[in-house]
Amino acid sequence: QVELVESGGGLVQPGESLRLSCTTSGSGATTPYRAIAWFRQAPGKAREGVACITSDNNYAEHADAIKNRFMISRDSAKNTVYLQMHNLKPEDTAVYYCGGTTIAGMCSVNIERWYDDWGQGTQVTVSS
C-alpha cells in the first residue's frame, strides 16, 4: 500500500530554517505519482499551495508568498521530496501536507483537486 509520510516540522524562531521531507513508501523503485506538491493549512484558514515538482524533475513551481525563501527538490532514489525553508516567518506557521497526483503530468500550486493522496501533515511553528 502506497503512503505519503511527512516529517521535519518543528518549532523555530523567525529567520531560522527547516527542511521538510515527504517520502512515498511502499512504491518500490518507482513512484505512482506524476507530481508531488506541498500545501499548508493554518488554523481557521483554507489549505494553500506552497510548491510542487514533477516526478521527472523537469518542472517546479513555487507560490509567490514563499518565493526566494522556500525551495522544493527531490531525491528520486529515496522516493522523497523536500521543502527547504529559509528565513521562516510567523505567517509560515501551519500544518504542511504533501500530496501526490496520478492525474497530471504538470503540477500547479493553484489546483488542489489534481492531488489524489495526502499525508497526515507535519506542524511548522515559527515564533519568538
mmCIF file with all atom_site columns, N, CA and C in Angstrom, residues 9-79:
data_model
loop_
_atom_site.group_PDB
_atom_site.id
_atom_site.type_symbol
_atom_site.label_atom_id
_atom_site.label_alt_id
_atom_site.label_comp_id
_atom_site.label_asym_id
_atom_site.label_entity_id
_atom_site.label_seq_id
_atom_site.pdbx_PDB_ins_code
_atom_site.Cartn_x
_atom_site.Cartn_y
_atom_site.Cartn_z
_atom_site.occupancy
_atom_site.B_iso_or_equiv
_atom_site.pdbx_formal_charge
_atom_site.auth_seq_id
_atom_site.auth_comp_id
_atom_site.auth_asym_id
_atom_site.auth_atom_id
_atom_site.pdbx_PDB_model_num
ATOM 1   N N  . GLY A 1 9  ? 9.015  18.862 10.542  1.00 0.00 ? 9  GLY A N  1
ATOM 2   C CA . GLY A 1 9  ? 8.463  20.053 11.155  1.00 0.00 ? 9  GLY A CA 1
ATOM 3   C C  . GLY A 1 9  ? 8.983  20.259 12.564  1.00 0.00 ? 9  GLY A C  1
ATOM 4   N N  . GLY A 1 10 ? 8.677  21.423 13.107  1.00 0.00 ? 10 GLY A N  1
ATOM 5   C CA . GLY A 1 10 ? 9.115  21.733 14.454  1.00 0.00 ? 10 GLY A CA 1
ATOM 6   C C  . GLY A 1 10 ? 8.857  23.174 14.811  1.00 0.00 ? 10 GLY A C  1
ATOM 7   N N  . LEU A 1 11 ? 9.390  23.570 15.945  1.00 0.00 ? 11 LEU A N  1
ATOM 8   C CA . LEU A 1 11 ? 9.271  24.931 16.449  1.00 0.00 ? 11 LEU A CA 1
ATOM 9   C C  . LEU A 1 11 ? 10.588 25.660 16.227  1.00 0.00 ? 11 LEU A C  1
ATOM 10  N N  . VAL A 1 12 ? 10.525 26.776 15.513  1.00 0.00 ? 12 VAL A N  1
ATOM 11  C CA . VAL A 1 12 ? 11.713 27.573 15.245  1.00 0.00 ? 12 VAL A CA 1
ATOM 12  C C  . VAL A 1 12 ? 11.408 29.044 15.459  1.00 0.00 ? 12 VAL A C  1
ATOM 13  N N  . GLN A 1 13 ? 12.459 29.821 15.600  1.00 0.00 ? 13 GLN A N  1
ATOM 14  C CA . GLN A 1 13 ? 12.326 31.262 15.707  1.00 0.00 ? 13 GLN A CA 1
ATOM 15  C C  . GLN A 1 13 ? 12.314 31.907 14.331  1.00 0.00 ? 13 GLN A C  1
ATOM 16  N N  . PRO A 1 14 ? 11.746 33.091 14.212  1.00 0.00 ? 14 PRO A N  1
ATOM 17  C CA . PRO A 1 14 ? 11.786 33.788 12.926  1.00 0.00 ? 14 PRO A CA 1
ATOM 18  C C  . PRO A 1 14 ? 13.209 33.917 12.400  1.00 0.00 ? 14 PRO A C  1
ATOM 19  N N  . GLY A 1 15 ? 13.350 33.712 11.097  1.00 0.00 ? 15 GLY A N  1
ATOM 20  C CA . GLY A 1 15 ? 14.640 33.788 10.459  1.00 0.00 ? 15 GLY A CA 1
ATOM 21  C C  . GLY A 1 15 ? 15.382 32.473 10.366  1.00 0.00 ? 15 GLY A C  1
ATOM 22  N N  . GLU A 1 16 ? 14.930 31.471 11.076  1.00 0.00 ? 16 GLU A N  1
ATOM 23  C CA . GLU A 1 16 ? 15.586 30.167 11.055  1.00 0.00 ? 16 GLU A CA 1
ATOM 24  C C  . GLU A 1 16 ? 15.095 29.319 9.884   1.00 0.00 ? 16 GLU A C  1
ATOM 25  N N  . SER A 1 17 ? 15.644 28.128 9.777   1.00 0.00 ? 17 SER A N  1
ATOM 26  C CA . SER A 1 17 ? 15.379 27.257 8.642   1.00 0.00 ? 17 SER A CA 1
ATOM 27  C C  . SER A 1 17 ? 14.899 25.888 9.087   1.00 0.00 ? 17 SER A C  1
ATOM 28  N N  . LEU A 1 18 ? 14.160 25.246 8.217   1.00 0.00 ? 18 LEU A N  1
ATOM 29  C CA . LEU A 1 18 ? 13.744 23.864 8.379   1.00 0.00 ? 18 LEU A CA 1
ATOM 30  C C  . LEU A 1 18 ? 13.745 23.193 7.015   1.00 0.00 ? 18 LEU A C  1
ATOM 31  N N  . ARG A 1 19 ? 13.924 21.889 7.021   1.00 0.00 ? 19 ARG A N  1
ATOM 32  C CA . ARG A 1 19 ? 13.755 21.109 5.809   1.00 0.00 ? 19 ARG A CA 1
ATOM 33  C C  . ARG A 1 19 ? 12.713 20.033 6.061   1.00 0.00 ? 19 ARG A C  1
ATOM 34  N N  . LEU A 1 20 ? 11.644 20.087 5.294   1.00 0.00 ? 20 LEU A N  1
ATOM 35  C CA . LEU A 1 20 ? 10.600 19.094 5.378   1.00 0.00 ? 20 LEU A CA 1
ATOM 36  C C  . LEU A 1 20 ? 10.841 17.993 4.353   1.00 0.00 ? 20 LEU A C  1
ATOM 37  N N  . SER A 1 21 ? 10.419 16.794 4.700   1.00 0.00 ? 21 SER A N  1
ATOM 38  C CA . SER A 1 21 ? 10.545 15.659 3.804   1.00 0.00 ? 21 SER A CA 1
ATOM 39  C C  . SER A 1 21 ? 9.188  15.019 3.572   1.00 0.00 ? 21 SER A C  1
ATOM 40  N N  . CYS A 1 22 ? 8.967  14.590 2.364   1.00 0.00 ? 22 CYS A N  1
ATOM 41  C CA . CYS A 1 22 ? 7.781  13.831 2.009   1.00 0.00 ? 22 CYS A CA 1
ATOM 42  C C  . CYS A 1 22 ? 8.245  12.564 1.322   1.00 0.00 ? 22 CYS A C  1
ATOM 43  N N  . THR A 1 23 ? 8.052  11.455 1.984   1.00 0.00 ? 23 THR A N  1
ATOM 44  C CA . THR A 1 23 ? 8.502  10.180 1.461   1.00 0.00 ? 23 THR A CA 1
ATOM 45  C C  . THR A 1 23 ? 7.315  9.352  1.001   1.00 0.00 ? 23 THR A C  1
ATOM 46  N N  . THR A 1 24 ? 7.434  8.814  -0.195  1.00 0.00 ? 24 THR A N  1
ATOM 47  C CA . THR A 1 24 ? 6.439  7.895  -0.719  1.00 0.00 ? 24 THR A CA 1
ATOM 48  C C  . THR A 1 24 ? 6.899  6.486  -0.395  1.00 0.00 ? 24 THR A C  1
ATOM 49  N N  . SER A 1 25 ? 6.201  5.829  0.501   1.00 0.00 ? 25 SER A N  1
ATOM 50  C CA . SER A 1 25 ? 6.574  4.493  0.930   1.00 0.00 ? 25 SER A CA 1
ATOM 51  C C  . SER A 1 25 ? 5.707  3.445  0.247   1.00 0.00 ? 25 SER A C  1
ATOM 52  N N  . GLY A 1 26 ? 6.253  2.256  0.138   1.00 0.00 ? 26 GLY A N  1
ATOM 53  C CA . GLY A 1 26 ? 5.515  1.151  -0.447  1.00 0.00 ? 26 GLY A CA 1
ATOM 54  C C  . GLY A 1 26 ? 5.417  1.165  -1.953  1.00 0.00 ? 26 GLY A C  1
ATOM 55  N N  . SER A 1 27 ? 6.201  2.003  -2.599  1.00 0.00 ? 27 SER A N  1
ATOM 56  C CA . SER A 1 27 ? 6.119  2.150  -4.054  1.00 0.00 ? 27 SER A CA 1
ATOM 57  C C  . SER A 1 27 ? 7.227  1.424  -4.795  1.00 0.00 ? 27 SER A C  1
ATOM 58  N N  . GLY A 1 28 ? 8.134  0.807  -4.082  1.00 0.00 ? 28 GLY A N  1
ATOM 59  C CA . GLY A 1 28 ? 9.242  0.139  -4.726  1.00 0.00 ? 28 GLY A CA 1
ATOM 60  C C  . GLY A 1 28 ? 10.202 1.116  -5.365  1.00 0.00 ? 28 GLY A C  1
ATOM 61  N N  . ALA A 1 29 ? 10.699 0.739  -6.533  1.00 0.00 ? 29 ALA A N  1
ATOM 62  C CA . ALA A 1 29 ? 11.703 1.550  -7.203  1.00 0.00 ? 29 ALA A CA 1
ATOM 63  C C  . ALA A 1 29 ? 11.130 2.779  -7.888  1.00 0.00 ? 29 ALA A C  1
ATOM 64  N N  . THR A 1 30 ? 9.835  2.796  -8.112  1.00 0.00 ? 30 THR A N  1
ATOM 65  C CA . THR A 1 30 ? 9.205  3.901  -8.812  1.00 0.00 ? 30 THR A CA 1
ATOM 66  C C  . THR A 1 30 ? 8.051  4.466  -7.998  1.00 0.00 ? 30 THR A C  1
ATOM 67  N N  . THR A 1 31 ? 7.724  5.702  -8.282  1.00 0.00 ? 31 THR A N  1
ATOM 68  C CA . THR A 1 31 ? 6.590  6.338  -7.622  1.00 0.00 ? 31 THR A CA 1
ATOM 69  C C  . THR A 1 31 ? 5.364  6.264  -8.521  1.00 0.00 ? 31 THR A C  1
ATOM 70  N N  . PRO A 1 32 ? 4.183  6.061  -7.932  1.00 0.00 ? 32 PRO A N  1
ATOM 71  C CA . PRO A 1 32 ? 2.968  6.105  -8.749  1.00 0.00 ? 32 PRO A CA 1
ATOM 72  C C  . PRO A 1 32 ? 2.518  7.514  -9.085  1.00 0.00 ? 32 PRO A C  1
ATOM 73  N N  . TYR A 1 33 ? 3.155  8.505  -8.476  1.00 0.00 ? 33 TYR A N  1
ATOM 74  C CA . TYR A 1 33 ? 2.713  9.876  -8.647  1.00 0.00 ? 33 TYR A CA 1
ATOM 75  C C  . TYR A 1 33 ? 3.481  10.577 -9.752  1.00 0.00 ? 33 TYR A C  1
ATOM 76  N N  . ARG A 1 34 ? 2.755  11.355 -10.524 1.00 0.00 ? 34 ARG A N  1
ATOM 77  C CA . ARG A 1 34 ? 3.365  12.128 -11.603 1.00 0.00 ? 34 ARG A CA 1
ATOM 78  C C  . ARG A 1 34 ? 3.905  13.461 -11.105 1.00 0.00 ? 34 ARG A C  1
ATOM 79  N N  . ALA A 1 35 ? 3.439  13.882 -9.935  1.00 0.00 ? 35 ALA A N  1
ATOM 80  C CA . ALA A 1 35 ? 3.941  15.092 -9.308  1.00 0.00 ? 35 ALA A CA 1
ATOM 81  C C  . ALA A 1 35 ? 3.635  15.052 -7.820  1.00 0.00 ? 35 ALA A C  1
ATOM 82  N N  . ILE A 1 36 ? 4.423  15.789 -7.063  1.00 0.00 ? 36 ILE A N  1
ATOM 83  C CA . ILE A 1 36 ? 4.224  15.955 -5.632  1.00 0.00 ? 36 ILE A CA 1
ATOM 84  C C  . ILE A 1 36 ? 4.132  17.443 -5.332  1.00 0.00 ? 36 ILE A C  1
ATOM 85  N N  . ALA A 1 37 ? 3.232  17.798 -4.437  1.00 0.00 ? 37 ALA A N  1
ATOM 86  C CA . ALA A 1 37 ? 3.083  19.187 -4.036  1.00 0.00 ? 37 ALA A CA 1
ATOM 87  C C  . ALA A 1 37 ? 3.093  19.308 -2.524  1.00 0.00 ? 37 ALA A C  1
ATOM 88  N N  . TRP A 1 38 ? 3.540  20.451 -2.059  1.00 0.00 ? 38 TRP A N  1
ATOM 89  C CA . TRP A 1 38 ? 3.387  20.840 -0.667  1.00 0.00 ? 38 TRP A CA 1
ATOM 90  C C  . TRP A 1 38 ? 2.279  21.869 -0.562  1.00 0.00 ? 38 TRP A C  1
ATOM 91  N N  . PHE A 1 39 ? 1.339  21.608 0.324   1.00 0.00 ? 39 PHE A N  1
ATOM 92  C CA . PHE A 1 39 ? 0.318  22.568 0.710   1.00 0.00 ? 39 PHE A CA 1
ATOM 93  C C  . PHE A 1 39 ? 0.433  22.806 2.203   1.00 0.00 ? 39 PHE A C  1
ATOM 94  N N  . ARG A 1 40 ? -0.122 23.906 2.657   1.00 0.00 ? 40 ARG A N  1
ATOM 95  C CA . ARG A 1 40 ? -0.126 24.181 4.088   1.00 0.00 ? 40 ARG A CA 1
ATOM 96  C C  . ARG A 1 40 ? -1.480 24.720 4.515   1.00 0.00 ? 40 ARG A C  1
ATOM 97  N N  . GLN A 1 41 ? -1.783 24.520 5.782   1.00 0.00 ? 41 GLN A N  1
ATOM 98  C CA . GLN A 1 41 ? -3.051 24.980 6.314   1.00 0.00 ? 41 GLN A CA 1
ATOM 99  C C  . GLN A 1 41 ? -2.862 25.507 7.730   1.00 0.00 ? 41 GLN A C  1
ATOM 100 N N  . ALA A 1 42 ? -3.162 26.774 7.894   1.00 0.00 ? 42 ALA A N  1
ATOM 101 C CA . ALA A 1 42 ? -3.144 27.396 9.208   1.00 0.00 ? 42 ALA A CA 1
ATOM 102 C C  . ALA A 1 42 ? -4.520 27.249 9.847   1.00 0.00 ? 42 ALA A C  1
ATOM 103 N N  . PRO A 1 43 ? -4.601 27.297 11.176  1.00 0.00 ? 43 PRO A N  1
ATOM 104 C CA . PRO A 1 43 ? -5.897 27.145 11.843  1.00 0.00 ? 43 PRO A CA 1
ATOM 105 C C  . PRO A 1 43 ? -6.925 28.150 11.339  1.00 0.00 ? 43 PRO A C  1
ATOM 106 N N  . GLY A 1 44 ? -8.099 27.652 10.997  1.00 0.00 ? 44 GLY A N  1
ATOM 107 C CA . GLY A 1 44 ? -9.179 28.508 10.537  1.00 0.00 ? 44 GLY A CA 1
ATOM 108 C C  . GLY A 1 44 ? -9.046 29.000 9.120   1.00 0.00 ? 44 GLY A C  1
ATOM 109 N N  . LYS A 1 45 ? -8.030 28.552 8.403   1.00 0.00 ? 45 LYS A N  1
ATOM 110 C CA . LYS A 1 45 ? -7.819 29.005 7.039   1.00 0.00 ? 45 LYS A CA 1
ATOM 111 C C  . LYS A 1 45 ? -7.857 27.833 6.069   1.00 0.00 ? 45 LYS A C  1
ATOM 112 N N  . ALA A 1 46 ? -8.068 28.156 4.816   1.00 0.00 ? 46 ALA A N  1
ATOM 113 C CA . ALA A 1 46 ? -8.077 27.141 3.776   1.00 0.00 ? 46 ALA A CA 1
ATOM 114 C C  . ALA A 1 46 ? -6.668 26.652 3.483   1.00 0.00 ? 46 ALA A C  1
ATOM 115 N N  . ARG A 1 47 ? -6.589 25.456 2.982   1.00 0.00 ? 47 ARG A N  1
ATOM 116 C CA . ARG A 1 47 ? -5.301 24.926 2.571   1.00 0.00 ? 47 ARG A CA 1
ATOM 117 C C  . ARG A 1 47 ? -4.812 25.674 1.338   1.00 0.00 ? 47 ARG A C  1
ATOM 118 N N  . GLU A 1 48 ? -3.541 26.032 1.335   1.00 0.00 ? 48 GLU A N  1
ATOM 119 C CA . GLU A 1 48 ? -2.984 26.784 0.229   1.00 0.00 ? 48 GLU A CA 1
ATOM 120 C C  . GLU A 1 48 ? -1.740 26.101 -0.315  1.00 0.00 ? 48 GLU A C  1
ATOM 121 N N  . GLY A 1 49 ? -1.565 26.208 -1.607  1.00 0.00 ? 49 GLY A N  1
ATOM 122 C CA . GLY A 1 49 ? -0.418 25.602 -2.243  1.00 0.00 ? 49 GLY A CA 1
ATOM 123 C C  . GLY A 1 49 ? 0.865  26.346 -1.931  1.00 0.00 ? 49 GLY A C  1
ATOM 124 N N  . VAL A 1 50 ? 1.936  25.598 -1.779  1.00 0.00 ? 50 VAL A N  1
ATOM 125 C CA . VAL A 1 50 ? 3.245  26.149 -1.463  1.00 0.00 ? 50 VAL A CA 1
ATOM 126 C C  . VAL A 1 50 ? 4.226  25.934 -2.607  1.00 0.00 ? 50 VAL A C  1
ATOM 127 N N  . ALA A 1 51 ? 4.374  24.691 -3.026  1.00 0.00 ? 51 ALA A N  1
ATOM 128 C CA . ALA A 1 51 ? 5.312  24.357 -4.086  1.00 0.00 ? 51 ALA A CA 1
ATOM 129 C C  . ALA A 1 51 ? 4.963  22.991 -4.641  1.00 0.00 ? 51 ALA A C  1
ATOM 130 N N  . CYS A 1 52 ? 5.406  22.732 -5.854  1.00 0.00 ? 52 CYS A N  1
ATOM 131 C CA . CYS A 1 52 ? 5.198  21.417 -6.436  1.00 0.00 ? 52 CYS A CA 1
ATOM 132 C C  . CYS A 1 52 ? 6.341  21.081 -7.372  1.00 0.00 ? 52 CYS A C  1
ATOM 133 N N  . ILE A 1 53 ? 6.492  19.798 -7.638  1.00 0.00 ? 53 ILE A N  1
ATOM 134 C CA . ILE A 1 53 ? 7.551  19.335 -8.521  1.00 0.00 ? 53 ILE A CA 1
ATOM 135 C C  . ILE A 1 53 ? 7.079  18.081 -9.229  1.00 0.00 ? 53 ILE A C  1
ATOM 136 N N  . THR A 1 54 ? 7.408  17.968 -10.503 1.00 0.00 ? 54 THR A N  1
ATOM 137 C CA . THR A 1 54 ? 7.037  16.781 -11.257 1.00 0.00 ? 54 THR A CA 1
ATOM 138 C C  . THR A 1 54 ? 7.995  15.642 -10.954 1.00 0.00 ? 54 THR A C  1
ATOM 139 N N  . SER A 1 55 ? 7.508  14.431 -11.160 1.00 0.00 ? 55 SER A N  1
ATOM 140 C CA . SER A 1 55 ? 8.309  13.262 -10.828 1.00 0.00 ? 55 SER A CA 1
ATOM 141 C C  . SER A 1 55 ? 9.505  13.084 -11.749 1.00 0.00 ? 55 SER A C  1
ATOM 142 N N  . ASP A 1 56 ? 9.440  13.660 -12.942 1.00 0.00 ? 56 ASP A N  1
ATOM 143 C CA . ASP A 1 56 ? 10.590 13.612 -13.836 1.00 0.00 ? 56 ASP A CA 1
ATOM 144 C C  . ASP A 1 56 ? 11.589 14.728 -13.553 1.00 0.00 ? 56 ASP A C  1
ATOM 145 N N  . ASN A 1 57 ? 11.279 15.562 -12.564 1.00 0.00 ? 57 ASN A N  1
ATOM 146 C CA . ASN A 1 57 ? 12.158 16.627 -12.112 1.00 0.00 ? 57 ASN A CA 1
ATOM 147 C C  . ASN A 1 57 ? 12.357 17.727 -13.142 1.00 0.00 ? 57 ASN A C  1
ATOM 148 N N  . ASN A 1 58 ? 11.460 17.798 -14.107 1.00 0.00 ? 58 ASN A N  1
ATOM 149 C CA . ASN A 1 58 ? 11.617 18.774 -15.175 1.00 0.00 ? 58 ASN A CA 1
ATOM 150 C C  . ASN A 1 58 ? 10.884 20.086 -14.939 1.00 0.00 ? 58 ASN A C  1
ATOM 151 N N  . TYR A 1 59 ? 10.046 20.130 -13.923 1.00 0.00 ? 59 TYR A N  1
ATOM 152 C CA . TYR A 1 59 ? 9.283  21.341 -13.658 1.00 0.00 ? 59 TYR A CA 1
ATOM 153 C C  . TYR A 1 59 ? 9.033  21.486 -12.174 1.00 0.00 ? 59 TYR A C  1
ATOM 154 N N  . ALA A 1 60 ? 9.160  22.697 -11.691 1.00 0.00 ? 60 ALA A N  1
ATOM 155 C CA . ALA A 1 60 ? 8.832  23.010 -10.311 1.00 0.00 ? 60 ALA A CA 1
ATOM 156 C C  . ALA A 1 60 ? 8.173  24.373 -10.252 1.00 0.00 ? 60 ALA A C  1
ATOM 157 N N  . GLU A 1 61 ? 7.363  24.561 -9.250  1.00 0.00 ? 61 GLU A N  1
ATOM 158 C CA . GLU A 1 61 ? 6.620  25.799 -9.099  1.00 0.00 ? 61 GLU A CA 1
ATOM 159 C C  . GLU A 1 61 ? 6.576  26.180 -7.625  1.00 0.00 ? 61 GLU A C  1
ATOM 160 N N  . HIS A 1 62 ? 6.706  27.469 -7.363  1.00 0.00 ? 62 HIS A N  1
ATOM 161 C CA . HIS A 1 62 ? 6.669  27.975 -6.002  1.00 0.00 ? 62 HIS A CA 1
ATOM 162 C C  . HIS A 1 62 ? 5.658  29.111 -5.903  1.00 0.00 ? 62 HIS A C  1
ATOM 163 N N  . ALA A 1 63 ? 4.887  29.102 -4.848  1.00 0.00 ? 63 ALA A N  1
ATOM 164 C CA . ALA A 1 63 ? 3.901  30.150 -4.640  1.00 0.00 ? 63 ALA A CA 1
ATOM 165 C C  . ALA A 1 63 ? 4.587  31.483 -4.385  1.00 0.00 ? 63 ALA A C  1
ATOM 166 N N  . ASP A 1 64 ? 3.923  32.551 -4.786  1.00 0.00 ? 64 ASP A N  1
ATOM 167 C CA . ASP A 1 64 ? 4.500  33.882 -4.621  1.00 0.00 ? 64 ASP A CA 1
ATOM 168 C C  . ASP A 1 64 ? 4.821  34.200 -3.165  1.00 0.00 ? 64 ASP A C  1
ATOM 169 N N  . ALA A 1 65 ? 4.012  33.703 -2.253  1.00 0.00 ? 65 ALA A N  1
ATOM 170 C CA . ALA A 1 65 ? 4.194  34.026 -0.844  1.00 0.00 ? 65 ALA A CA 1
ATOM 171 C C  . ALA A 1 65 ? 5.511  33.518 -0.276  1.00 0.00 ? 65 ALA A C  1
ATOM 172 N N  . ILE A 1 66 ? 6.083  32.505 -0.905  1.00 0.00 ? 66 ILE A N  1
ATOM 173 C CA . ILE A 1 66 ? 7.301  31.910 -0.365  1.00 0.00 ? 66 ILE A CA 1
ATOM 174 C C  . ILE A 1 66 ? 8.465  31.903 -1.345  1.00 0.00 ? 66 ILE A C  1
ATOM 175 N N  . LYS A 1 67 ? 8.266  32.489 -2.513  1.00 0.00 ? 67 LYS A N  1
ATOM 176 C CA . LYS A 1 67 ? 9.352  32.529 -3.493  1.00 0.00 ? 67 LYS A CA 1
ATOM 177 C C  . LYS A 1 67 ? 10.586 33.203 -2.913  1.00 0.00 ? 67 LYS A C  1
ATOM 178 N N  . ASN A 1 68 ? 11.733 32.649 -3.247  1.00 0.00 ? 68 ASN A N  1
ATOM 179 C CA . ASN A 1 68 ? 13.035 33.135 -2.798  1.00 0.00 ? 68 ASN A CA 1
ATOM 180 C C  . ASN A 1 68 ? 13.334 32.791 -1.342  1.00 0.00 ? 68 ASN A C  1
ATOM 181 N N  . ARG A 1 69 ? 12.415 32.100 -0.682  1.00 0.00 ? 69 ARG A N  1
ATOM 182 C CA . ARG A 1 69 ? 12.667 31.616 0.675   1.00 0.00 ? 69 ARG A CA 1
ATOM 183 C C  . ARG A 1 69 ? 12.587 30.100 0.777   1.00 0.00 ? 69 ARG A C  1
ATOM 184 N N  . PHE A 1 70 ? 11.665 29.492 0.053   1.00 0.00 ? 70 PHE A N  1
ATOM 185 C CA . PHE A 1 70 ? 11.491 28.045 0.074   1.00 0.00 ? 70 PHE A CA 1
ATOM 186 C C  . PHE A 1 70 ? 11.917 27.473 -1.268  1.00 0.00 ? 70 PHE A C  1
ATOM 187 N N  . MET A 1 71 ? 12.402 26.242 -1.245  1.00 0.00 ? 71 MET A N  1
ATOM 188 C CA . MET A 1 71 ? 12.742 25.564 -2.480  1.00 0.00 ? 71 MET A CA 1
ATOM 189 C C  . MET A 1 71 ? 12.371 24.093 -2.391  1.00 0.00 ? 71 MET A C  1
ATOM 190 N N  . ILE A 1 72 ? 11.679 23.616 -3.407  1.00 0.00 ? 72 ILE A N  1
ATOM 191 C CA . ILE A 1 72 ? 11.310 22.215 -3.470  1.00 0.00 ? 72 ILE A CA 1
ATOM 192 C C  . ILE A 1 72 ? 12.343 21.455 -4.294  1.00 0.00 ? 72 ILE A C  1
ATOM 193 N N  . SER A 1 73 ? 12.608 20.232 -3.904  1.00 0.00 ? 73 SER A N  1
ATOM 194 C CA . SER A 1 73 ? 13.538 19.381 -4.635  1.00 0.00 ? 73 SER A CA 1
ATOM 195 C C  . SER A 1 73 ? 13.169 17.932 -4.386  1.00 0.00 ? 73 SER A C  1
ATOM 196 N N  . ARG A 1 74 ? 13.793 17.036 -5.136  1.00 0.00 ? 74 ARG A N  1
ATOM 197 C CA . ARG A 1 74 ? 13.513 15.616 -4.935  1.00 0.00 ? 74 ARG A CA 1
ATOM 198 C C  . ARG A 1 74 ? 14.769 14.781 -5.021  1.00 0.00 ? 74 ARG A C  1
ATOM 199 N N  . ASP A 1 75 ? 14.718 13.658 -4.334  1.00 0.00 ? 75 ASP A N  1
ATOM 200 C CA . ASP A 1 75 ? 15.716 12.609 -4.446  1.00 0.00 ? 75 ASP A CA 1
ATOM 201 C C  . ASP A 1 75 ? 14.946 11.368 -4.875  1.00 0.00 ? 75 ASP A C  1
ATOM 202 N N  . SER A 1 76 ? 14.949 11.115 -6.157  1.00 0.00 ? 76 SER A N  1
ATOM 203 C CA . SER A 1 76 ? 14.127 10.032 -6.690  1.00 0.00 ? 76 SER A CA 1
ATOM 204 C C  . SER A 1 76 ? 14.547 8.671  -6.157  1.00 0.00 ? 76 SER A C  1
ATOM 205 N N  . ALA A 1 77 ? 15.836 8.489  -5.908  1.00 0.00 ? 77 ALA A N  1
ATOM 206 C CA . ALA A 1 77 ? 16.319 7.219  -5.395  1.00 0.00 ? 77 ALA A CA 1
ATOM 207 C C  . ALA A 1 77 ? 15.736 6.905  -4.024  1.00 0.00 ? 77 ALA A C  1
ATOM 208 N N  . LYS A 1 78 ? 15.398 7.931  -3.272  1.00 0.00 ? 78 LYS A N  1
ATOM 209 C CA . LYS A 1 78 ? 14.816 7.764  -1.946  1.00 0.00 ? 78 LYS A CA 1
ATOM 210 C C  . LYS A 1 78 ? 13.306 7.949  -1.937  1.00 0.00 ? 78 LYS A C  1
ATOM 211 N N  . ASN A 1 79 ? 12.728 8.190  -3.100  1.00 0.00 ? 79 ASN A N  1
ATOM 212 C CA . ASN A 1 79 ? 11.297 8.472  -3.201  1.00 0.00 ? 79 ASN A CA 1
ATOM 213 C C  . ASN A 1 79 ? 10.886 9.587  -2.239  1.00 0.00 ? 79 ASN A C  1
#
